[in-house]
């Protein structure tokens, strides 16, 4: 009993709580979108994006980087992005219809690496590559530009970046013999493999 309590408490860290906020925010985002509160939705989404930026930073600064935290973060990302797709359909259906190809690319960029990870490792991968970080930042910023009346090209570019990041994650899954967290890039894995083969 005490060991279970200790394990639960050791997971209640600041980084994991920041990540956990996105799980709590998802139903709130859905409710706001369902009732048509576009501005409130955008505000809550901005807070969710902020916690996504801060959780990894908090983990590194406090020395609380963990496999559990990395996996939790990846699940939170998938839930957040799928929630965004549904909410944007409810709030701005005309824009989503117009940009449907690019919306589908972004959804695919979340689902395909997860499917590849489950197929090979039987679980969710949590690579957190630089490509994924760039893709998330570009997608997040371009959403605001698109849905607040700006041009569509930043969103379309972000969709392409998301797909490229997803391809890199799938390649990592093919290259690695077991799942790893916080892998920066395919290049890092190839360099490490070359060093080990000498």
JSON list of C-alpha atoms in Angstrom, two decimals:
[
{"chain": "A", "resi": 1, "resn": "UNK", "atom": "CA", "xyz": [0.00, 0.00, 0.00]},
{"chain": "A", "resi": 2, "resn": "UNK", "atom": "CA", "xyz": [2.76, 2.47, 0.96]},
{"chain": "A", "resi": 3, "resn": "UNK", "atom": "CA", "xyz": [4.72, 1.73, -2.22]},
{"chain": "A", "resi": 4, "resn": "UNK", "atom": "CA", "xyz": [1.59, 2.40, -4.32]},
{"chain": "A", "resi": 5, "resn": "UNK", "atom": "CA", "xyz": [1.04, 5.68, -2.46]},
{"chain": "A", "resi": 6, "resn": "UNK", "atom": "CA", "xyz": [4.69, 6.65, -3.00]},
{"chain": "A", "resi": 7, "resn": "UNK", "atom": "CA", "xyz": [4.43, 5.86, -6.72]},
{"chain": "A", "resi": 8, "resn": "UNK", "atom": "CA", "xyz": [1.27, 7.96, -7.06]},
{"chain": "A", "resi": 9, "resn": "UNK", "atom": "CA", "xyz": [2.85, 10.87, -5.17]},
{"chain": "A", "resi": 10, "resn": "UNK", "atom": "CA", "xyz": [6.06, 10.66, -7.21]},
{"chain": "A", "resi": 11, "resn": "UNK", "atom": "CA", "xyz": [3.95, 11.12, -10.34]},
{"chain": "A", "resi": 12, "resn": "UNK", "atom": "CA", "xyz": [2.20, 14.22, -8.96]},
{"chain": "A", "resi": 13, "resn": "UNK", "atom": "CA", "xyz": [5.02, 16.50, -10.03]},
{"chain": "A", "resi": 14, "resn": "UNK", "atom": "CA", "xyz": [4.74, 20.03, -11.41]},
{"chain": "A", "resi": 15, "resn": "UNK", "atom": "CA", "xyz": [5.60, 18.90, -14.99]},
{"chain": "A", "resi": 16, "resn": "UNK", "atom": "CA", "xyz": [2.99, 16.12, -14.88]},
{"chain": "A", "resi": 17, "resn": "UNK", "atom": "CA", "xyz": [0.37, 18.47, -13.43]},
{"chain": "A", "resi": 18, "resn": "UNK", "atom": "CA", "xyz": [1.04, 20.95, -16.24]},
{"chain": "A", "resi": 19, "resn": "UNK", "atom": "CA", "xyz": [0.64, 18.12, -18.76]},
{"chain": "A", "resi": 20, "resn": "UNK", "atom": "CA", "xyz": [-2.48, 16.90, -16.97]},
{"chain": "A", "resi": 21, "resn": "UNK", "atom": "CA", "xyz": [-4.08, 20.31, -17.45]},
{"chain": "A", "resi": 22, "resn": "UNK", "atom": "CA", "xyz": [-4.50, 19.47, -21.14]},
{"chain": "A", "resi": 23, "resn": "UNK", "atom": "CA", "xyz": [-6.58, 16.40, -20.27]},
{"chain": "A", "resi": 24, "resn": "UNK", "atom": "CA", "xyz": [-8.80, 18.60, -18.10]},
{"chain": "A", "resi": 25, "resn": "UNK", "atom": "CA", "xyz": [-8.94, 21.34, -20.74]},
{"chain": "A", "resi": 26, "resn": "UNK", "atom": "CA", "xyz": [-10.16, 19.01, -23.51]},
{"chain": "A", "resi": 27, "resn": "UNK", "atom": "CA", "xyz": [-13.77, 18.70, -22.22]},
{"chain": "A", "resi": 28, "resn": "UNK", "atom": "CA", "xyz": [-13.79, 22.45, -21.56]},
{"chain": "A", "resi": 29, "resn": "UNK", "atom": "CA", "xyz": [-12.68, 23.15, -25.11]},
{"chain": "A", "resi": 30, "resn": "UNK", "atom": "CA", "xyz": [-15.38, 20.84, -26.45]},
{"chain": "A", "resi": 31, "resn": "UNK", "atom": "CA", "xyz": [-18.08, 22.56, -24.37]},
{"chain": "A", "resi": 32, "resn": "UNK", "atom": "CA", "xyz": [-16.98, 26.05, -25.39]},
{"chain": "A", "resi": 33, "resn": "UNK", "atom": "CA", "xyz": [-16.94, 25.05, -29.06]},
{"chain": "A", "resi": 34, "resn": "UNK", "atom": "CA", "xyz": [-20.30, 23.28, -28.87]},
{"chain": "A", "resi": 35, "resn": "UNK", "atom": "CA", "xyz": [-21.95, 26.41, -27.46]},
{"chain": "A", "resi": 36, "resn": "UNK", "atom": "CA", "xyz": [-20.18, 28.67, -29.96]},
{"chain": "A", "resi": 37, "resn": "UNK", "atom": "CA", "xyz": [-17.85, 30.58, -27.63]},
{"chain": "A", "resi": 38, "resn": "UNK", "atom": "CA", "xyz": [-15.03, 31.03, -30.14]},
{"chain": "A", "resi": 39, "resn": "UNK", "atom": "CA", "xyz": [-13.01, 33.63, -28.23]},
{"chain": "A", "resi": 40, "resn": "UNK", "atom": "CA", "xyz": [-13.23, 31.72, -24.93]},
{"chain": "A", "resi": 41, "resn": "UNK", "atom": "CA", "xyz": [-12.20, 28.58, -26.82]},
{"chain": "A", "resi": 42, "resn": "UNK", "atom": "CA", "xyz": [-9.14, 30.38, -28.22]},
{"chain": "A", "resi": 43, "resn": "UNK", "atom": "CA", "xyz": [-8.18, 31.67, -24.74]},
{"chain": "A", "resi": 44, "resn": "UNK", "atom": "CA", "xyz": [-8.42, 28.22, -23.13]},
{"chain": "A", "resi": 45, "resn": "UNK", "atom": "CA", "xyz": [-6.54, 26.72, -26.06]},
{"chain": "A", "resi": 46, "resn": "UNK", "atom": "CA", "xyz": [-3.77, 29.30, -25.61]},
{"chain": "A", "resi": 47, "resn": "UNK", "atom": "CA", "xyz": [-3.47, 28.26, -21.94]},
{"chain": "A", "resi": 48, "resn": "UNK", "atom": "CA", "xyz": [-3.32, 24.59, -22.98]},
{"chain": "A", "resi": 49, "resn": "UNK", "atom": "CA", "xyz": [-0.57, 25.41, -25.52]},
{"chain": "A", "resi": 50, "resn": "UNK", "atom": "CA", "xyz": [1.31, 27.33, -22.81]},
{"chain": "A", "resi": 51, "resn": "UNK", "atom": "CA", "xyz": [1.25, 24.33, -20.45]},
{"chain": "A", "resi": 52, "resn": "UNK", "atom": "CA", "xyz": [2.59, 22.22, -23.34]},
{"chain": "A", "resi": 53, "resn": "UNK", "atom": "CA", "xyz": [5.54, 24.60, -23.61]},
{"chain": "A", "resi": 54, "resn": "UNK", "atom": "CA", "xyz": [6.13, 24.73, -19.87]},
{"chain": "A", "resi": 55, "resn": "UNK", "atom": "CA", "xyz": [5.85, 21.05, -18.87]},
{"chain": "A", "resi": 56, "resn": "UNK", "atom": "CA", "xyz": [9.08, 19.93, -20.58]},
{"chain": "A", "resi": 57, "resn": "UNK", "atom": "CA", "xyz": [10.93, 23.01, -19.35]},
{"chain": "A", "resi": 58, "resn": "UNK", "atom": "CA", "xyz": [9.70, 22.40, -15.80]},
{"chain": "A", "resi": 59, "resn": "UNK", "atom": "CA", "xyz": [10.75, 18.74, -16.01]},
{"chain": "A", "resi": 60, "resn": "UNK", "atom": "CA", "xyz": [14.29, 19.66, -17.06]},
{"chain": "A", "resi": 61, "resn": "UNK", "atom": "CA", "xyz": [14.68, 22.50, -14.54]},
{"chain": "A", "resi": 62, "resn": "UNK", "atom": "CA", "xyz": [13.43, 20.40, -11.60]},
{"chain": "A", "resi": 63, "resn": "UNK", "atom": "CA", "xyz": [15.21, 17.19, -12.63]},
{"chain": "A", "resi": 64, "resn": "UNK", "atom": "CA", "xyz": [11.86, 15.40, -12.97]},
{"chain": "A", "resi": 65, "resn": "UNK", "atom": "CA", "xyz": [12.21, 14.07, -16.52]},
{"chain": "A", "resi": 66, "resn": "UNK", "atom": "CA", "xyz": [10.60, 10.62, -16.60]},
{"chain": "A", "resi": 67, "resn": "UNK", "atom": "CA", "xyz": [9.28, 8.01, -19.00]},
{"chain": "A", "resi": 68, "resn": "UNK", "atom": "CA", "xyz": [5.85, 8.39, -17.41]},
{"chain": "A", "resi": 69, "resn": "UNK", "atom": "CA", "xyz": [5.92, 12.16, -17.99]},
{"chain": "A", "resi": 70, "resn": "UNK", "atom": "CA", "xyz": [7.04, 11.76, -21.61]},
{"chain": "A", "resi": 71, "resn": "UNK", "atom": "CA", "xyz": [4.26, 9.24, -22.33]},
{"chain": "A", "resi": 72, "resn": "UNK", "atom": "CA", "xyz": [1.68, 11.40, -20.55]},
{"chain": "A", "resi": 73, "resn": "UNK", "atom": "CA", "xyz": [2.76, 14.38, -22.65]},
{"chain": "A", "resi": 74, "resn": "UNK", "atom": "CA", "xyz": [2.38, 12.43, -25.89]},
{"chain": "A", "resi": 75, "resn": "UNK", "atom": "CA", "xyz": [-1.12, 11.27, -24.95]},
{"chain": "A", "resi": 76, "resn": "UNK", "atom": "CA", "xyz": [-2.03, 14.84, -24.00]},
{"chain": "A", "resi": 77, "resn": "UNK", "atom": "CA", "xyz": [-0.79, 16.03, -27.41]},
{"chain": "A", "resi": 78, "resn": "UNK", "atom": "CA", "xyz": [-2.95, 13.52, -29.29]},
{"chain": "A", "resi": 79, "resn": "UNK", "atom": "CA", "xyz": [-6.04, 14.33, -27.22]},
{"chain": "A", "resi": 80, "resn": "UNK", "atom": "CA", "xyz": [-5.46, 18.08, -27.64]},
{"chain": "A", "resi": 81, "resn": "UNK", "atom": "CA", "xyz": [-5.01, 17.91, -31.42]},
{"chain": "A", "resi": 82, "resn": "UNK", "atom": "CA", "xyz": [-8.02, 15.67, -31.97]},
{"chain": "A", "resi": 83, "resn": "UNK", "atom": "CA", "xyz": [-10.09, 17.95, -29.72]},
{"chain": "A", "resi": 84, "resn": "UNK", "atom": "CA", "xyz": [-8.94, 20.96, -31.75]},
{"chain": "A", "resi": 85, "resn": "UNK", "atom": "CA", "xyz": [-10.05, 19.28, -34.99]},
{"chain": "A", "resi": 86, "resn": "UNK", "atom": "CA", "xyz": [-13.54, 18.60, -33.63]},
{"chain": "A", "resi": 87, "resn": "UNK", "atom": "CA", "xyz": [-13.89, 22.05, -32.04]},
{"chain": "A", "resi": 88, "resn": "UNK", "atom": "CA", "xyz": [-12.78, 23.92, -35.13]},
{"chain": "A", "resi": 89, "resn": "UNK", "atom": "CA", "xyz": [-15.32, 21.95, -37.18]},
{"chain": "A", "resi": 90, "resn": "UNK", "atom": "CA", "xyz": [-18.06, 23.10, -34.81]},
{"chain": "A", "resi": 91, "resn": "UNK", "atom": "CA", "xyz": [-16.92, 26.71, -34.61]},
{"chain": "A", "resi": 92, "resn": "UNK", "atom": "CA", "xyz": [-15.71, 27.43, -38.15]},
{"chain": "A", "resi": 93, "resn": "UNK", "atom": "CA", "xyz": [-17.16, 24.74, -40.45]},
{"chain": "A", "resi": 94, "resn": "UNK", "atom": "CA", "xyz": [-16.75, 26.81, -43.64]},
{"chain": "A", "resi": 95, "resn": "UNK", "atom": "CA", "xyz": [-13.03, 27.36, -43.01]},
{"chain": "A", "resi": 96, "resn": "UNK", "atom": "CA", "xyz": [-12.50, 23.70, -42.06]},
{"chain": "A", "resi": 97, "resn": "UNK", "atom": "CA", "xyz": [-14.28, 22.55, -45.24]},
{"chain": "A", "resi": 98, "resn": "UNK", "atom": "CA", "xyz": [-12.11, 24.88, -47.31]},
{"chain": "A", "resi": 99, "resn": "UNK", "atom": "CA", "xyz": [-8.91, 23.65, -45.61]},
{"chain": "A", "resi": 100, "resn": "UNK", "atom": "CA", "xyz": [-10.02, 20.03, -45.19]},
{"chain": "A", "resi": 101, "resn": "UNK", "atom": "CA", "xyz": [-6.99, 18.51, -46.94]},
{"chain": "A", "resi": 102, "resn": "UNK", "atom": "CA", "xyz": [-4.63, 20.33, -44.57]},
{"chain": "A", "resi": 103, "resn": "UNK", "atom": "CA", "xyz": [-6.76, 19.54, -41.51]},
{"chain": "A", "resi": 104, "resn": "UNK", "atom": "CA", "xyz": [-6.60, 15.85, -42.50]},
{"chain": "A", "resi": 105, "resn": "UNK", "atom": "CA", "xyz": [-2.81, 16.09, -42.88]},
{"chain": "A", "resi": 106, "resn": "UNK", "atom": "CA", "xyz": [-2.52, 17.44, -39.32]},
{"chain": "A", "resi": 107, "resn": "UNK", "atom": "CA", "xyz": [-4.81, 14.74, -37.90]},
{"chain": "A", "resi": 108, "resn": "UNK", "atom": "CA", "xyz": [-2.84, 12.08, -39.83]},
{"chain": "A", "resi": 109, "resn": "UNK", "atom": "CA", "xyz": [0.40, 13.50, -38.42]},
{"chain": "A", "resi": 110, "resn": "UNK", "atom": "CA", "xyz": [-0.92, 12.70, -34.93]},
{"chain": "A", "resi": 111, "resn": "UNK", "atom": "CA", "xyz": [-2.40, 9.28, -35.68]},
{"chain": "A", "resi": 112, "resn": "UNK", "atom": "CA", "xyz": [0.13, 7.64, -38.03]},
{"chain": "A", "resi": 113, "resn": "UNK", "atom": "CA", "xyz": [3.17, 7.78, -35.69]},
{"chain": "A", "resi": 114, "resn": "UNK", "atom": "CA", "xyz": [0.97, 6.44, -32.88]},
{"chain": "A", "resi": 115, "resn": "UNK", "atom": "CA", "xyz": [-0.20, 3.55, -35.07]},
{"chain": "A", "resi": 116, "resn": "UNK", "atom": "CA", "xyz": [3.41, 2.80, -36.07]},
{"chain": "A", "resi": 117, "resn": "UNK", "atom": "CA", "xyz": [4.50, 2.83, -32.42]},
{"chain": "A", "resi": 118, "resn": "UNK", "atom": "CA", "xyz": [1.69, 0.53, -31.32]},
{"chain": "A", "resi": 119, "resn": "UNK", "atom": "CA", "xyz": [2.36, -1.81, -34.24]},
{"chain": "A", "resi": 120, "resn": "UNK", "atom": "CA", "xyz": [6.06, -2.22, -33.43]},
{"chain": "A", "resi": 121, "resn": "UNK", "atom": "CA", "xyz": [6.32, -1.68, -29.68]},
{"chain": "A", "resi": 122, "resn": "UNK", "atom": "CA", "xyz": [2.80, -2.34, -28.46]},
{"chain": "A", "resi": 123, "resn": "UNK", "atom": "CA", "xyz": [2.65, 1.11, -26.91]},
{"chain": "A", "resi": 124, "resn": "UNK", "atom": "CA", "xyz": [2.78, 4.82, -27.47]},
{"chain": "A", "resi": 125, "resn": "UNK", "atom": "CA", "xyz": [6.10, 6.40, -28.52]},
{"chain": "A", "resi": 126, "resn": "UNK", "atom": "CA", "xyz": [7.26, 9.64, -26.88]},
{"chain": "A", "resi": 127, "resn": "UNK", "atom": "CA", "xyz": [10.15, 10.86, -29.00]},
{"chain": "A", "resi": 128, "resn": "UNK", "atom": "CA", "xyz": [9.55, 14.62, -28.65]},
{"chain": "A", "resi": 129, "resn": "UNK", "atom": "CA", "xyz": [11.81, 15.42, -31.59]},
{"chain": "A", "resi": 130, "resn": "UNK", "atom": "CA", "xyz": [12.78, 18.93, -32.59]},
{"chain": "A", "resi": 131, "resn": "UNK", "atom": "CA", "xyz": [10.65, 18.39, -35.69]},
{"chain": "A", "resi": 132, "resn": "UNK", "atom": "CA", "xyz": [7.56, 17.72, -33.58]},
{"chain": "A", "resi": 133, "resn": "UNK", "atom": "CA", "xyz": [8.26, 20.79, -31.42]},
{"chain": "A", "resi": 134, "resn": "UNK", "atom": "CA", "xyz": [8.56, 22.99, -34.53]},
{"chain": "A", "resi": 135, "resn": "UNK", "atom": "CA", "xyz": [5.41, 21.41, -36.00]},
{"chain": "A", "resi": 136, "resn": "UNK", "atom": "CA", "xyz": [3.41, 22.00, -32.81]},
{"chain": "A", "resi": 137, "resn": "UNK", "atom": "CA", "xyz": [4.53, 25.62, -32.56]},
{"chain": "A", "resi": 138, "resn": "UNK", "atom": "CA", "xyz": [3.78, 26.35, -36.22]},
{"chain": "A", "resi": 139, "resn": "UNK", "atom": "CA", "xyz": [0.40, 24.62, -36.07]},
{"chain": "A", "resi": 140, "resn": "UNK", "atom": "CA", "xyz": [-0.59, 26.41, -32.87]},
{"chain": "A", "resi": 141, "resn": "UNK", "atom": "CA", "xyz": [0.34, 29.86, -34.16]},
{"chain": "A", "resi": 142, "resn": "UNK", "atom": "CA", "xyz": [-1.16, 29.33, -37.61]},
{"chain": "A", "resi": 143, "resn": "UNK", "atom": "CA", "xyz": [-4.50, 28.25, -36.09]},
{"chain": "A", "resi": 144, "resn": "UNK", "atom": "CA", "xyz": [-4.88, 31.68, -34.56]},
{"chain": "A", "resi": 145, "resn": "UNK", "atom": "CA", "xyz": [-3.95, 33.38, -37.81]},
{"chain": "A", "resi": 146, "resn": "UNK", "atom": "CA", "xyz": [-6.43, 31.25, -39.79]},
{"chain": "A", "resi": 147, "resn": "UNK", "atom": "CA", "xyz": [-9.43, 31.39, -37.45]},
{"chain": "A", "resi": 148, "resn": "UNK", "atom": "CA", "xyz": [-9.04, 35.06, -36.55]},
{"chain": "A", "resi": 149, "resn": "UNK", "atom": "CA", "xyz": [-9.37, 36.07, -40.20]},
{"chain": "A", "resi": 150, "resn": "UNK", "atom": "CA", "xyz": [-5.80, 35.93, -41.49]},
{"chain": "A", "resi": 151, "resn": "UNK", "atom": "CA", "xyz": [-4.40, 34.19, -44.58]},
{"chain": "A", "resi": 152, "resn": "UNK", "atom": "CA", "xyz": [-4.50, 30.39, -44.94]},
{"chain": "A", "resi": 153, "resn": "UNK", "atom": "CA", "xyz": [-0.92, 29.84, -46.15]},
{"chain": "A", "resi": 154, "resn": "UNK", "atom": "CA", "xyz": [0.68, 29.67, -42.64]},
{"chain": "A", "resi": 155, "resn": "UNK", "atom": "CA", "xyz": [-1.78, 26.91, -41.69]},
{"chain": "A", "resi": 156, "resn": "UNK", "atom": "CA", "xyz": [-1.07, 25.02, -44.92]},
{"chain": "A", "resi": 157, "resn": "UNK", "atom": "CA", "xyz": [2.66, 25.31, -44.35]},
{"chain": "A", "resi": 158, "resn": "UNK", "atom": "CA", "xyz": [2.19, 24.11, -40.76]},
{"chain": "A", "resi": 159, "resn": "UNK", "atom": "CA", "xyz": [0.30, 21.05, -42.05]},
{"chain": "A", "resi": 160, "resn": "UNK", "atom": "CA", "xyz": [3.25, 20.14, -44.28]},
{"chain": "A", "resi": 161, "resn": "UNK", "atom": "CA", "xyz": [5.66, 20.62, -41.35]},
{"chain": "A", "resi": 162, "resn": "UNK", "atom": "CA", "xyz": [3.44, 18.35, -39.22]},
{"chain": "A", "resi": 163, "resn": "UNK", "atom": "CA", "xyz": [3.55, 15.60, -41.85]},
{"chain": "A", "resi": 164, "resn": "UNK", "atom": "CA", "xyz": [7.35, 15.87, -42.15]},
{"chain": "A", "resi": 165, "resn": "UNK", "atom": "CA", "xyz": [7.65, 15.60, -38.36]},
{"chain": "A", "resi": 166, "resn": "UNK", "atom": "CA", "xyz": [5.35, 12.56, -38.40]},
{"chain": "A", "resi": 167, "resn": "UNK", "atom": "CA", "xyz": [7.45, 10.89, -41.10]},
{"chain": "A", "resi": 168, "resn": "UNK", "atom": "CA", "xyz": [10.54, 11.42, -38.95]},
{"chain": "A", "resi": 169, "resn": "UNK", "atom": "CA", "xyz": [8.78, 9.80, -35.98]},
{"chain": "A", "resi": 170, "resn": "UNK", "atom": "CA", "xyz": [7.78, 6.80, -38.10]},
{"chain": "A", "resi": 171, "resn": "UNK", "atom": "CA", "xyz": [11.38, 6.45, -39.34]},
{"chain": "A", "resi": 172, "resn": "UNK", "atom": "CA", "xyz": [12.57, 6.55, -35.71]},
{"chain": "A", "resi": 173, "resn": "UNK", "atom": "CA", "xyz": [10.15, 3.73, -34.87]},
{"chain": "A", "resi": 174, "resn": "UNK", "atom": "CA", "xyz": [11.58, 1.69, -37.76]},
{"chain": "A", "resi": 175, "resn": "UNK", "atom": "CA", "xyz": [15.19, 2.39, -36.71]},
{"chain": "A", "resi": 176, "resn": "UNK", "atom": "CA", "xyz": [14.94, 1.80, -32.96]},
{"chain": "A", "resi": 177, "resn": "UNK", "atom": "CA", "xyz": [14.91, -1.68, -31.47]},
{"chain": "A", "resi": 178, "resn": "UNK", "atom": "CA", "xyz": [13.02, -0.47, -28.38]},
{"chain": "A", "resi": 179, "resn": "UNK", "atom": "CA", "xyz": [11.05, 2.70, -27.58]},
{"chain": "A", "resi": 180, "resn": "UNK", "atom": "CA", "xyz": [12.94, 5.70, -26.23]},
{"chain": "A", "resi": 181, "resn": "UNK", "atom": "CA", "xyz": [11.87, 9.08, -24.87]},
{"chain": "A", "resi": 182, "resn": "UNK", "atom": "CA", "xyz": [13.15, 12.49, -25.85]},
{"chain": "A", "resi": 183, "resn": "UNK", "atom": "CA", "xyz": [14.97, 11.50, -29.03]},
{"chain": "A", "resi": 184, "resn": "UNK", "atom": "CA", "xyz": [15.94, 14.74, -30.75]},
{"chain": "A", "resi": 185, "resn": "UNK", "atom": "CA", "xyz": [16.09, 13.58, -34.37]},
{"chain": "A", "resi": 186, "resn": "UNK", "atom": "CA", "xyz": [16.76, 10.72, -36.78]},
{"chain": "A", "resi": 187, "resn": "UNK", "atom": "CA", "xyz": [20.19, 12.25, -37.28]},
{"chain": "A", "resi": 188, "resn": "UNK", "atom": "CA", "xyz": [21.02, 11.77, -33.56]},
{"chain": "A", "resi": 189, "resn": "UNK", "atom": "CA", "xyz": [19.98, 8.11, -33.70]},
{"chain": "A", "resi": 190, "resn": "UNK", "atom": "CA", "xyz": [22.04, 7.50, -36.86]},
{"chain": "A", "resi": 191, "resn": "UNK", "atom": "CA", "xyz": [25.11, 9.19, -35.31]},
{"chain": "A", "resi": 192, "resn": "UNK", "atom": "CA", "xyz": [24.75, 7.09, -32.17]},
{"chain": "A", "resi": 193, "resn": "UNK", "atom": "CA", "xyz": [24.35, 3.93, -34.24]},
{"chain": "A", "resi": 194, "resn": "UNK", "atom": "CA", "xyz": [27.49, 4.78, -36.25]},
{"chain": "A", "resi": 195, "resn": "UNK", "atom": "CA", "xyz": [29.49, 5.31, -33.02]},
{"chain": "A", "resi": 196, "resn": "UNK", "atom": "CA", "xyz": [28.28, 2.00, -31.58]},
{"chain": "A", "resi": 197, "resn": "UNK", "atom": "CA", "xyz": [29.19, 0.09, -34.73]},
{"chain": "A", "resi": 198, "resn": "UNK", "atom": "CA", "xyz": [32.85, 1.19, -34.62]}
]
